[in-house]
Every structure is written in C-alpha cells, then in structure tokens.
XYZ file of N, CA and C in Angstrom:
537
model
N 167.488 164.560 141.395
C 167.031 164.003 140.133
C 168.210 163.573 139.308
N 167.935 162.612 138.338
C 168.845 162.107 137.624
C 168.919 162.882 136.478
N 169.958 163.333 135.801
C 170.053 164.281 134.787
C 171.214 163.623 133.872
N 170.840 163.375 132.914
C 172.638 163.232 131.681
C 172.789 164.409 130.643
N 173.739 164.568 130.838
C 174.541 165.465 129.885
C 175.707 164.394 129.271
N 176.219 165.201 127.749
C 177.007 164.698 126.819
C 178.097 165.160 127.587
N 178.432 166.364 128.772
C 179.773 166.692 129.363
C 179.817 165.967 130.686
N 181.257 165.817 130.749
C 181.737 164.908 131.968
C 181.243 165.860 133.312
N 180.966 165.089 134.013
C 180.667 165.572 135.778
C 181.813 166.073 136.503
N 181.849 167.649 136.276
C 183.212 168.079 137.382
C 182.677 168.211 139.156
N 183.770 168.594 139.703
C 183.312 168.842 141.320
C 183.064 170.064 141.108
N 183.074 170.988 140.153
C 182.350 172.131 140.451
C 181.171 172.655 139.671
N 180.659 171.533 139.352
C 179.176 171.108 138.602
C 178.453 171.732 140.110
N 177.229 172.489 139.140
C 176.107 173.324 139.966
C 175.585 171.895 140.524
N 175.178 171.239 139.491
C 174.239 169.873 140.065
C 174.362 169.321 141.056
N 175.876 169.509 141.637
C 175.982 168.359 142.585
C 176.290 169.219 143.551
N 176.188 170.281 143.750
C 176.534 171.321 145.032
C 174.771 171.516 145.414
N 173.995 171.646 144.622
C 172.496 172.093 144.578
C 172.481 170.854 145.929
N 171.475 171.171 146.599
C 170.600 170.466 147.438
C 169.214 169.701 146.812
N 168.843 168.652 147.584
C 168.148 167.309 146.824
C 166.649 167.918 146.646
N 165.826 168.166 146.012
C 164.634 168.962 145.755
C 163.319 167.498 145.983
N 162.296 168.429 146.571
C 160.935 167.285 146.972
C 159.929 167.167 145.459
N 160.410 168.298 144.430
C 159.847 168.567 143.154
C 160.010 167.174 142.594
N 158.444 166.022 142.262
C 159.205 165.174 141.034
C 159.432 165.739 139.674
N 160.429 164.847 139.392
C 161.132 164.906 138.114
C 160.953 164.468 136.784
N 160.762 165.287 135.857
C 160.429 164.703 134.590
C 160.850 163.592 134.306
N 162.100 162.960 134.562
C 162.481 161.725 134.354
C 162.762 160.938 135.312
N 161.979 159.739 134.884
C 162.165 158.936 136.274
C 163.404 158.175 136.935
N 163.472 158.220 138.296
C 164.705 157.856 139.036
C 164.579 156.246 138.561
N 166.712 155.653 138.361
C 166.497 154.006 138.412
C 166.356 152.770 139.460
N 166.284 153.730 140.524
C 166.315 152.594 142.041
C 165.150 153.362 142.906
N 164.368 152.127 143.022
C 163.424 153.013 143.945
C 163.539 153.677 145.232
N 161.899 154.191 145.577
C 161.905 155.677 146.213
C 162.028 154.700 147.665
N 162.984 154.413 149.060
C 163.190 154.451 149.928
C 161.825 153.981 150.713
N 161.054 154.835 150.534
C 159.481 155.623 151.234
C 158.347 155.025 150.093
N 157.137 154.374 150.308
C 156.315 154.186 149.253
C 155.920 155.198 149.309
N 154.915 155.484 148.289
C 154.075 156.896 148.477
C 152.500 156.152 148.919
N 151.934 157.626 149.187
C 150.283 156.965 149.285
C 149.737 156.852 148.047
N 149.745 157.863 146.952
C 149.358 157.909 145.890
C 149.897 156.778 144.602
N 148.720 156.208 143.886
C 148.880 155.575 142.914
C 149.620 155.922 141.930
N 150.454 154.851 141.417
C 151.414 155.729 140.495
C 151.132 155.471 138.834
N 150.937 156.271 137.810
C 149.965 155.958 136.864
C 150.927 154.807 136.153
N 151.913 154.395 136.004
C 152.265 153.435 135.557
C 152.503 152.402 136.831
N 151.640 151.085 136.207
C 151.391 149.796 136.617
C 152.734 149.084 136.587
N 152.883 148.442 138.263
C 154.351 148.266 138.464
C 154.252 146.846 137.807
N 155.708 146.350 138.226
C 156.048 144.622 137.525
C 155.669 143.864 138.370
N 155.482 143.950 139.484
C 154.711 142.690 140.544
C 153.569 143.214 141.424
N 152.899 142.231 141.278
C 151.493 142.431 141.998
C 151.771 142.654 143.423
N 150.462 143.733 144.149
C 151.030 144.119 145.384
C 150.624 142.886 146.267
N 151.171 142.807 147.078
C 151.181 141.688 148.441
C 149.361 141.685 148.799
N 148.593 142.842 148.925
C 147.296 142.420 149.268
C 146.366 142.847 147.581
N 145.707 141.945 147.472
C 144.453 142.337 146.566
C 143.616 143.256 146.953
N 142.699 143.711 146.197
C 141.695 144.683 146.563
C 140.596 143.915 147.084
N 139.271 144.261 147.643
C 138.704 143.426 147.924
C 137.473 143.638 147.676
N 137.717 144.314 146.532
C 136.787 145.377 145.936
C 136.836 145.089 144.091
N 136.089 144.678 143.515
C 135.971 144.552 141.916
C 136.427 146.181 141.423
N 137.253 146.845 140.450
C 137.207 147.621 139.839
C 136.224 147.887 139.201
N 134.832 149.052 139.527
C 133.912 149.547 139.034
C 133.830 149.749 137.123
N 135.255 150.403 137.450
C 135.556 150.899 135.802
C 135.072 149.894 135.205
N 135.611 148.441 135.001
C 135.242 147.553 134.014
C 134.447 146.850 134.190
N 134.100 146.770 135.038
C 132.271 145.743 135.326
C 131.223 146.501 134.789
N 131.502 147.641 134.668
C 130.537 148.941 134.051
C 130.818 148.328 132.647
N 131.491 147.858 131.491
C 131.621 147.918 130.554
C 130.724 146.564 129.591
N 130.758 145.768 131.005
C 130.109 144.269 131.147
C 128.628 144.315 130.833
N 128.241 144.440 129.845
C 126.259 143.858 129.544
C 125.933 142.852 130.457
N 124.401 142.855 130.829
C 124.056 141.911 131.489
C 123.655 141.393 130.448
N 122.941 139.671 130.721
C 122.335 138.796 129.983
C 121.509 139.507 129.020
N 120.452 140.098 130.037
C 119.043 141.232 129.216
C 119.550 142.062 128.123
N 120.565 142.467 128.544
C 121.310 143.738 127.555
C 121.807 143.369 125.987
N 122.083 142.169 126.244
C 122.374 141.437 124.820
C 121.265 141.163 124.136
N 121.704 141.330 122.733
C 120.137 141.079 121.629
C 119.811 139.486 121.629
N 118.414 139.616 121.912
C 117.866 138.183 122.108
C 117.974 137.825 120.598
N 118.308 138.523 119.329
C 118.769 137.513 118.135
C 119.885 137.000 118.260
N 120.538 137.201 118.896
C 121.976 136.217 119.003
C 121.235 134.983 119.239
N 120.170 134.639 120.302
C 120.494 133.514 120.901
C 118.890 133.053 120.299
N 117.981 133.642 118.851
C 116.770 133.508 119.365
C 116.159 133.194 120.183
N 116.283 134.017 121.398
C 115.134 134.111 122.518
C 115.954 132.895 123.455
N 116.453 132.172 123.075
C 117.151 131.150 124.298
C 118.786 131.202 124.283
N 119.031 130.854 125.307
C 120.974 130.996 125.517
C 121.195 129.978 125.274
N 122.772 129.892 124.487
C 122.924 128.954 124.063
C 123.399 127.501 124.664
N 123.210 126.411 124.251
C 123.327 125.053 125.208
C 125.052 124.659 125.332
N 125.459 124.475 126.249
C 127.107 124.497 126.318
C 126.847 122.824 125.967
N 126.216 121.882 125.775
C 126.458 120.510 125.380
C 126.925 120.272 123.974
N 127.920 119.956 123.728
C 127.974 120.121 122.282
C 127.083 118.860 121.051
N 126.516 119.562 120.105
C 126.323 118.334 119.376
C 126.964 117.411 118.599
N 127.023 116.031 118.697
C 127.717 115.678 117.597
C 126.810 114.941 116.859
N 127.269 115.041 115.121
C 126.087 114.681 114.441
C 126.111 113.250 114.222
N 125.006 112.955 113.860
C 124.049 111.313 113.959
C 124.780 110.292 113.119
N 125.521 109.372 113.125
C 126.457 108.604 111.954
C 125.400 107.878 111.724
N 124.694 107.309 110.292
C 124.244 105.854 110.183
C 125.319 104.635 110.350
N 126.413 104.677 110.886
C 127.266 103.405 111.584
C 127.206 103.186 112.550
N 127.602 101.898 112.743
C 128.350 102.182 114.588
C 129.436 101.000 114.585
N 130.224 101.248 115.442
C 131.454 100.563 115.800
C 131.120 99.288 116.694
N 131.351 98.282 116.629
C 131.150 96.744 117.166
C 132.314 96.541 117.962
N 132.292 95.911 119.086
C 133.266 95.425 120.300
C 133.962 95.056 119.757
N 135.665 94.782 119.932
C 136.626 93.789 119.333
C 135.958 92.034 119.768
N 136.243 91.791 118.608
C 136.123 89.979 118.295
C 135.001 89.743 118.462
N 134.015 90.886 117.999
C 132.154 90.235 117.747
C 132.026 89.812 116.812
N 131.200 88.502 117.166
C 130.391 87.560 116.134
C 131.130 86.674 115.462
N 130.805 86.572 114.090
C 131.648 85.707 113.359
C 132.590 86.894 112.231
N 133.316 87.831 112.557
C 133.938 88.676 111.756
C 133.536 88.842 110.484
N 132.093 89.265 110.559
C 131.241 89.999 109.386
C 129.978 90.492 109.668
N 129.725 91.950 109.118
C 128.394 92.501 109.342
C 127.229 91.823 109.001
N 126.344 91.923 110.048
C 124.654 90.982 109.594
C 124.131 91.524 108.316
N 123.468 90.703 108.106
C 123.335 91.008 106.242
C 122.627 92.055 105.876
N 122.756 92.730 104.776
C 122.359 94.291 104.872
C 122.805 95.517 105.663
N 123.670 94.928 106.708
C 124.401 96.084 107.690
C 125.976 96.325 107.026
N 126.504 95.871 106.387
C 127.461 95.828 105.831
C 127.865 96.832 104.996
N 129.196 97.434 105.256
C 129.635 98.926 104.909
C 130.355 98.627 103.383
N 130.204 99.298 102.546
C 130.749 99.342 101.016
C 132.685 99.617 101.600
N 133.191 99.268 100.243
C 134.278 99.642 100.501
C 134.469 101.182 100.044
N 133.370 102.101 99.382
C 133.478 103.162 99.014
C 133.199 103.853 100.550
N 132.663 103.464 101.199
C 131.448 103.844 102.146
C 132.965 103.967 103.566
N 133.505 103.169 103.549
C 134.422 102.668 104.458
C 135.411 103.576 105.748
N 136.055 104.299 104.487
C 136.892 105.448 105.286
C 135.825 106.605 106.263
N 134.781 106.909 105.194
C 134.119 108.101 106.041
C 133.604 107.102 107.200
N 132.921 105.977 107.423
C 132.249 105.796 108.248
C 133.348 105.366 109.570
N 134.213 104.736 109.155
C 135.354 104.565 110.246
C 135.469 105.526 110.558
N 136.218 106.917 110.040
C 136.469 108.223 110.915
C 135.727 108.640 111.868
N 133.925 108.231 111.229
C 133.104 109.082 112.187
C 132.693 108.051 113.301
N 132.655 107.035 113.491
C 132.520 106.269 114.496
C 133.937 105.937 115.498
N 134.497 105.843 114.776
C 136.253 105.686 116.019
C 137.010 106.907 115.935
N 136.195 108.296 115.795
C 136.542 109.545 116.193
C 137.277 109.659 117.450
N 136.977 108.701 118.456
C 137.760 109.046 119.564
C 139.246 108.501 119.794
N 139.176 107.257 118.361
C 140.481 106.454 118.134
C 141.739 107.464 117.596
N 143.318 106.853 117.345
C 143.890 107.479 116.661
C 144.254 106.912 115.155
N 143.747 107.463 114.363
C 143.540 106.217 113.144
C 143.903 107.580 112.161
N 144.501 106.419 111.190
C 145.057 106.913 110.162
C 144.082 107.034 109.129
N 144.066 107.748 108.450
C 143.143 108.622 107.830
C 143.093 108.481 106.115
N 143.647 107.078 105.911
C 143.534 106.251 104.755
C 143.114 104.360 104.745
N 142.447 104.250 103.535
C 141.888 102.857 103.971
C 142.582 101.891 103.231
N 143.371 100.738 103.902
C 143.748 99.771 103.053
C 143.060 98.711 102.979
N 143.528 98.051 101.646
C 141.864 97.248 101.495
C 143.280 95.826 100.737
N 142.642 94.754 101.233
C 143.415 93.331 101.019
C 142.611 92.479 100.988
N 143.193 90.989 100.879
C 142.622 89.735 101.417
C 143.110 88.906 102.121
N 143.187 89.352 103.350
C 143.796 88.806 104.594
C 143.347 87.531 104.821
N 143.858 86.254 105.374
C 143.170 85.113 105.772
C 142.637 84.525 106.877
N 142.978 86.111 107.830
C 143.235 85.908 109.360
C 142.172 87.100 109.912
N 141.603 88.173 108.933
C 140.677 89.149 109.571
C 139.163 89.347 108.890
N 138.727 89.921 109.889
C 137.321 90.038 109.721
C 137.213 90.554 107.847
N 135.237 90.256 108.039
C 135.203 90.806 106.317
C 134.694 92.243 106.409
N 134.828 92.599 105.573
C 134.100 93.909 105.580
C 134.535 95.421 105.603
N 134.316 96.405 106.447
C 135.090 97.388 107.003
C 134.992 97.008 108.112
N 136.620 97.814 108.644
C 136.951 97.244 109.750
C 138.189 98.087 110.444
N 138.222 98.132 111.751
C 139.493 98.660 112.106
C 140.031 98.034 113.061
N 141.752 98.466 112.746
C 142.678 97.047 113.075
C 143.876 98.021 114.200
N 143.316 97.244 115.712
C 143.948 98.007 116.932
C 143.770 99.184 116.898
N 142.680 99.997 116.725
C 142.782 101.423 116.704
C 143.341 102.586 116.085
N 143.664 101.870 114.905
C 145.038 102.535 114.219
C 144.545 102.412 112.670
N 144.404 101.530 111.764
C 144.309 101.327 110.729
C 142.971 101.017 110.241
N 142.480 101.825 109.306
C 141.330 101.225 108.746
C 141.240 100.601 107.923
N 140.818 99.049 107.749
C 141.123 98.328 106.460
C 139.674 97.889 106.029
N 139.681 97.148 104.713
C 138.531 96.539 104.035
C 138.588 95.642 103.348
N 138.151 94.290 103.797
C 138.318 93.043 102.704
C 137.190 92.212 101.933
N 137.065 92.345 101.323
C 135.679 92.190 100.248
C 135.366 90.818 101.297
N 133.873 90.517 101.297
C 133.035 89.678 101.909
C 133.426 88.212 101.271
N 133.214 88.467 99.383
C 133.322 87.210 99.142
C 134.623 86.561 98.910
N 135.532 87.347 99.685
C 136.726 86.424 99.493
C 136.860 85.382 100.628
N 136.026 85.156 101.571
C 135.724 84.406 102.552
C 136.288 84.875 103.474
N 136.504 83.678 104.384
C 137.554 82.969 105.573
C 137.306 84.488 106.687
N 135.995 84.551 107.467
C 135.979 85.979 108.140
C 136.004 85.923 109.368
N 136.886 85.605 109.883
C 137.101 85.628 111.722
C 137.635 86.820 111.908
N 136.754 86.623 113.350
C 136.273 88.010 114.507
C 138.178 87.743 114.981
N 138.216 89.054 115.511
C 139.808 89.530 116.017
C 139.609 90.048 117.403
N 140.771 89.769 117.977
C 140.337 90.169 119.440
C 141.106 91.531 119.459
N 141.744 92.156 118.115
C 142.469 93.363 117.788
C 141.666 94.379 116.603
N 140.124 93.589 116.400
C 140.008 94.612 114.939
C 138.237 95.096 115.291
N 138.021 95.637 115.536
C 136.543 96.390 115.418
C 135.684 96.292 113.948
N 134.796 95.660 113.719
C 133.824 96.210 112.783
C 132.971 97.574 112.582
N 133.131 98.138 111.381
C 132.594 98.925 111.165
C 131.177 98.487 110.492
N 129.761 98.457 111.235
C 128.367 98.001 110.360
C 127.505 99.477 109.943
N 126.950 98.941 109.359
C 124.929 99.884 109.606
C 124.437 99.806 110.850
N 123.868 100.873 110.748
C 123.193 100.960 112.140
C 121.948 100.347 111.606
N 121.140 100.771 111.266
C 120.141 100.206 110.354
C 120.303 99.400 108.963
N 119.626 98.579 108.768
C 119.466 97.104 107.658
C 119.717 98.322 106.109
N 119.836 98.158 105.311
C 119.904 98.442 103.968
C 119.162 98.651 103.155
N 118.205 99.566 102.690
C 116.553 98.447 102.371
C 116.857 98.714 100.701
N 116.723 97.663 100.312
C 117.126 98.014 98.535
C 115.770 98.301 98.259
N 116.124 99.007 96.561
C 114.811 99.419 96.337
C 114.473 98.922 95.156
C-alpha cells in the first residue's frame, strides 16, 4: 500500500522490509492493479468497458412511468401532438416580381400594419426587424420586402409601382371590408 508520511523514507523503515499484504487499502493505489478483479468497483472508471451490457439496468427503467402512469390532466385525456402549430397570419407573402408591384385593391397592407405582417409571413427569411419607408421610383407600392433582408414601405399614391424580380409583396389574405 501506498502510505505518506511528513518523514523521509530510511532503509530501515518497517514499511519497506514488511511484505506486500492481499488486505485492500484505505487509500487508493496510483497505477493500476496488474490483474482486473471480478468484482465491480464502486467508483465508475474514466473509459467505457470494451463490451456493453446487453442487458438494460433494471435500477432505472424501474424509475421510468409508463404512459398509463402519468396523469391524464397533463395531456387532457390525449398525448400531446409533436406537429407544431404555427399561428394563422391574415397576410401572405407574393412571389418575387408579381403583378404590377401593388396589392389588389383592399388587400393592401397599412404602413402601420407593415413590420408585424412582414415578420410573420417571411419568418423563414433573414430580415431585419425595422421598416423603412421611402419613395423609391424603381419599387413596388405598398409593403414589401427587398431580397430577403429589408422590409420597406412606399405609400401607393406616390405612384410609379413596378414588380421587382428582388422584392416580395407583403398583401391581405382576405379583401378589407370597410364598414
């Protein structure tokens, strides 16, 4: 066994005249034992052994509820659906360079209206998360997004509204119905 003392190791130290004992030792040796043992050793070594078990550990599958076992208020009475929902936009996003670069009448997004409805329809875009609003002479009217990136808005009646083969319209899904 490995032993330290604060005094230096003479040659006529008991320790080292003693013969090597089969007793383990309160403290553990730093190079391993030669010989594996058969017995498990309660501390869990640093590398996994060469074969797996082929056998589930009882201990913790025991700890595992089945489906039944769980309270049917978690799930009222049904498990839950792994599809996720996503919720219903009244927009939708238009092909690049549809139509004549302006929403059909009554489908047409406010410029207040603009930012939220871009986010939630080109959710899958990477778009910046502010709306600039101009009077371009070269882009669509309306809301609109420009290469996937920018959401802009240019009032209807400033005219001149050509479709872009770089800018998406943002419309209504449904007409407007004033009241």
């Amino acid at each position: 066994s490995d032993s330290t003392s604060n005094s230096p190791i003479t040659s006529s130290s008991s320790a080292l005249s003693a013969s090597p004992s089969n007793e383990p030792s309160s403290v553990p040796s730093r190079r391993p034992s030669p010989t594996p043992s058969s017995e498990p050793s309660s501390v869990p070594s640093r590398r996994p052994s060469s074969t797996p078990s082929s056998e589930p550990s009882s201990k913790h599958l025991s700890s595992i509820p089945s489906l039944s076992e769980i309270p049917s208020v978690i799930f009222n009475g049904n498990p839950p659906s792994l599809t996720p929902t996503l919720p219903v936009s009244n927009f939708e996003l238009y092909p690049v360079g549809f139509d004549a670069g302006i929403c059909a009448r009554l489908k047409d997004v406010t410029k207040q209206e603009c930012l939220k409805a871009a986010l939630e329809v080109g959710a899958e875009m990477n778009l910046n998360a502010f709306l600039n609003v101009g009077s371009w002479d070269w882009s669509p009217c309306g809301c609109f997004i420009y290469e996937e990136i920018l959401i802009n808005y240019k009032d209807p009646s400033d005219g001149n509204c050509f479709a872009q083969d770089d800018s998406n319209l943002v419309c209504r899904k449904n007409e407007l119905t004033l009241s």
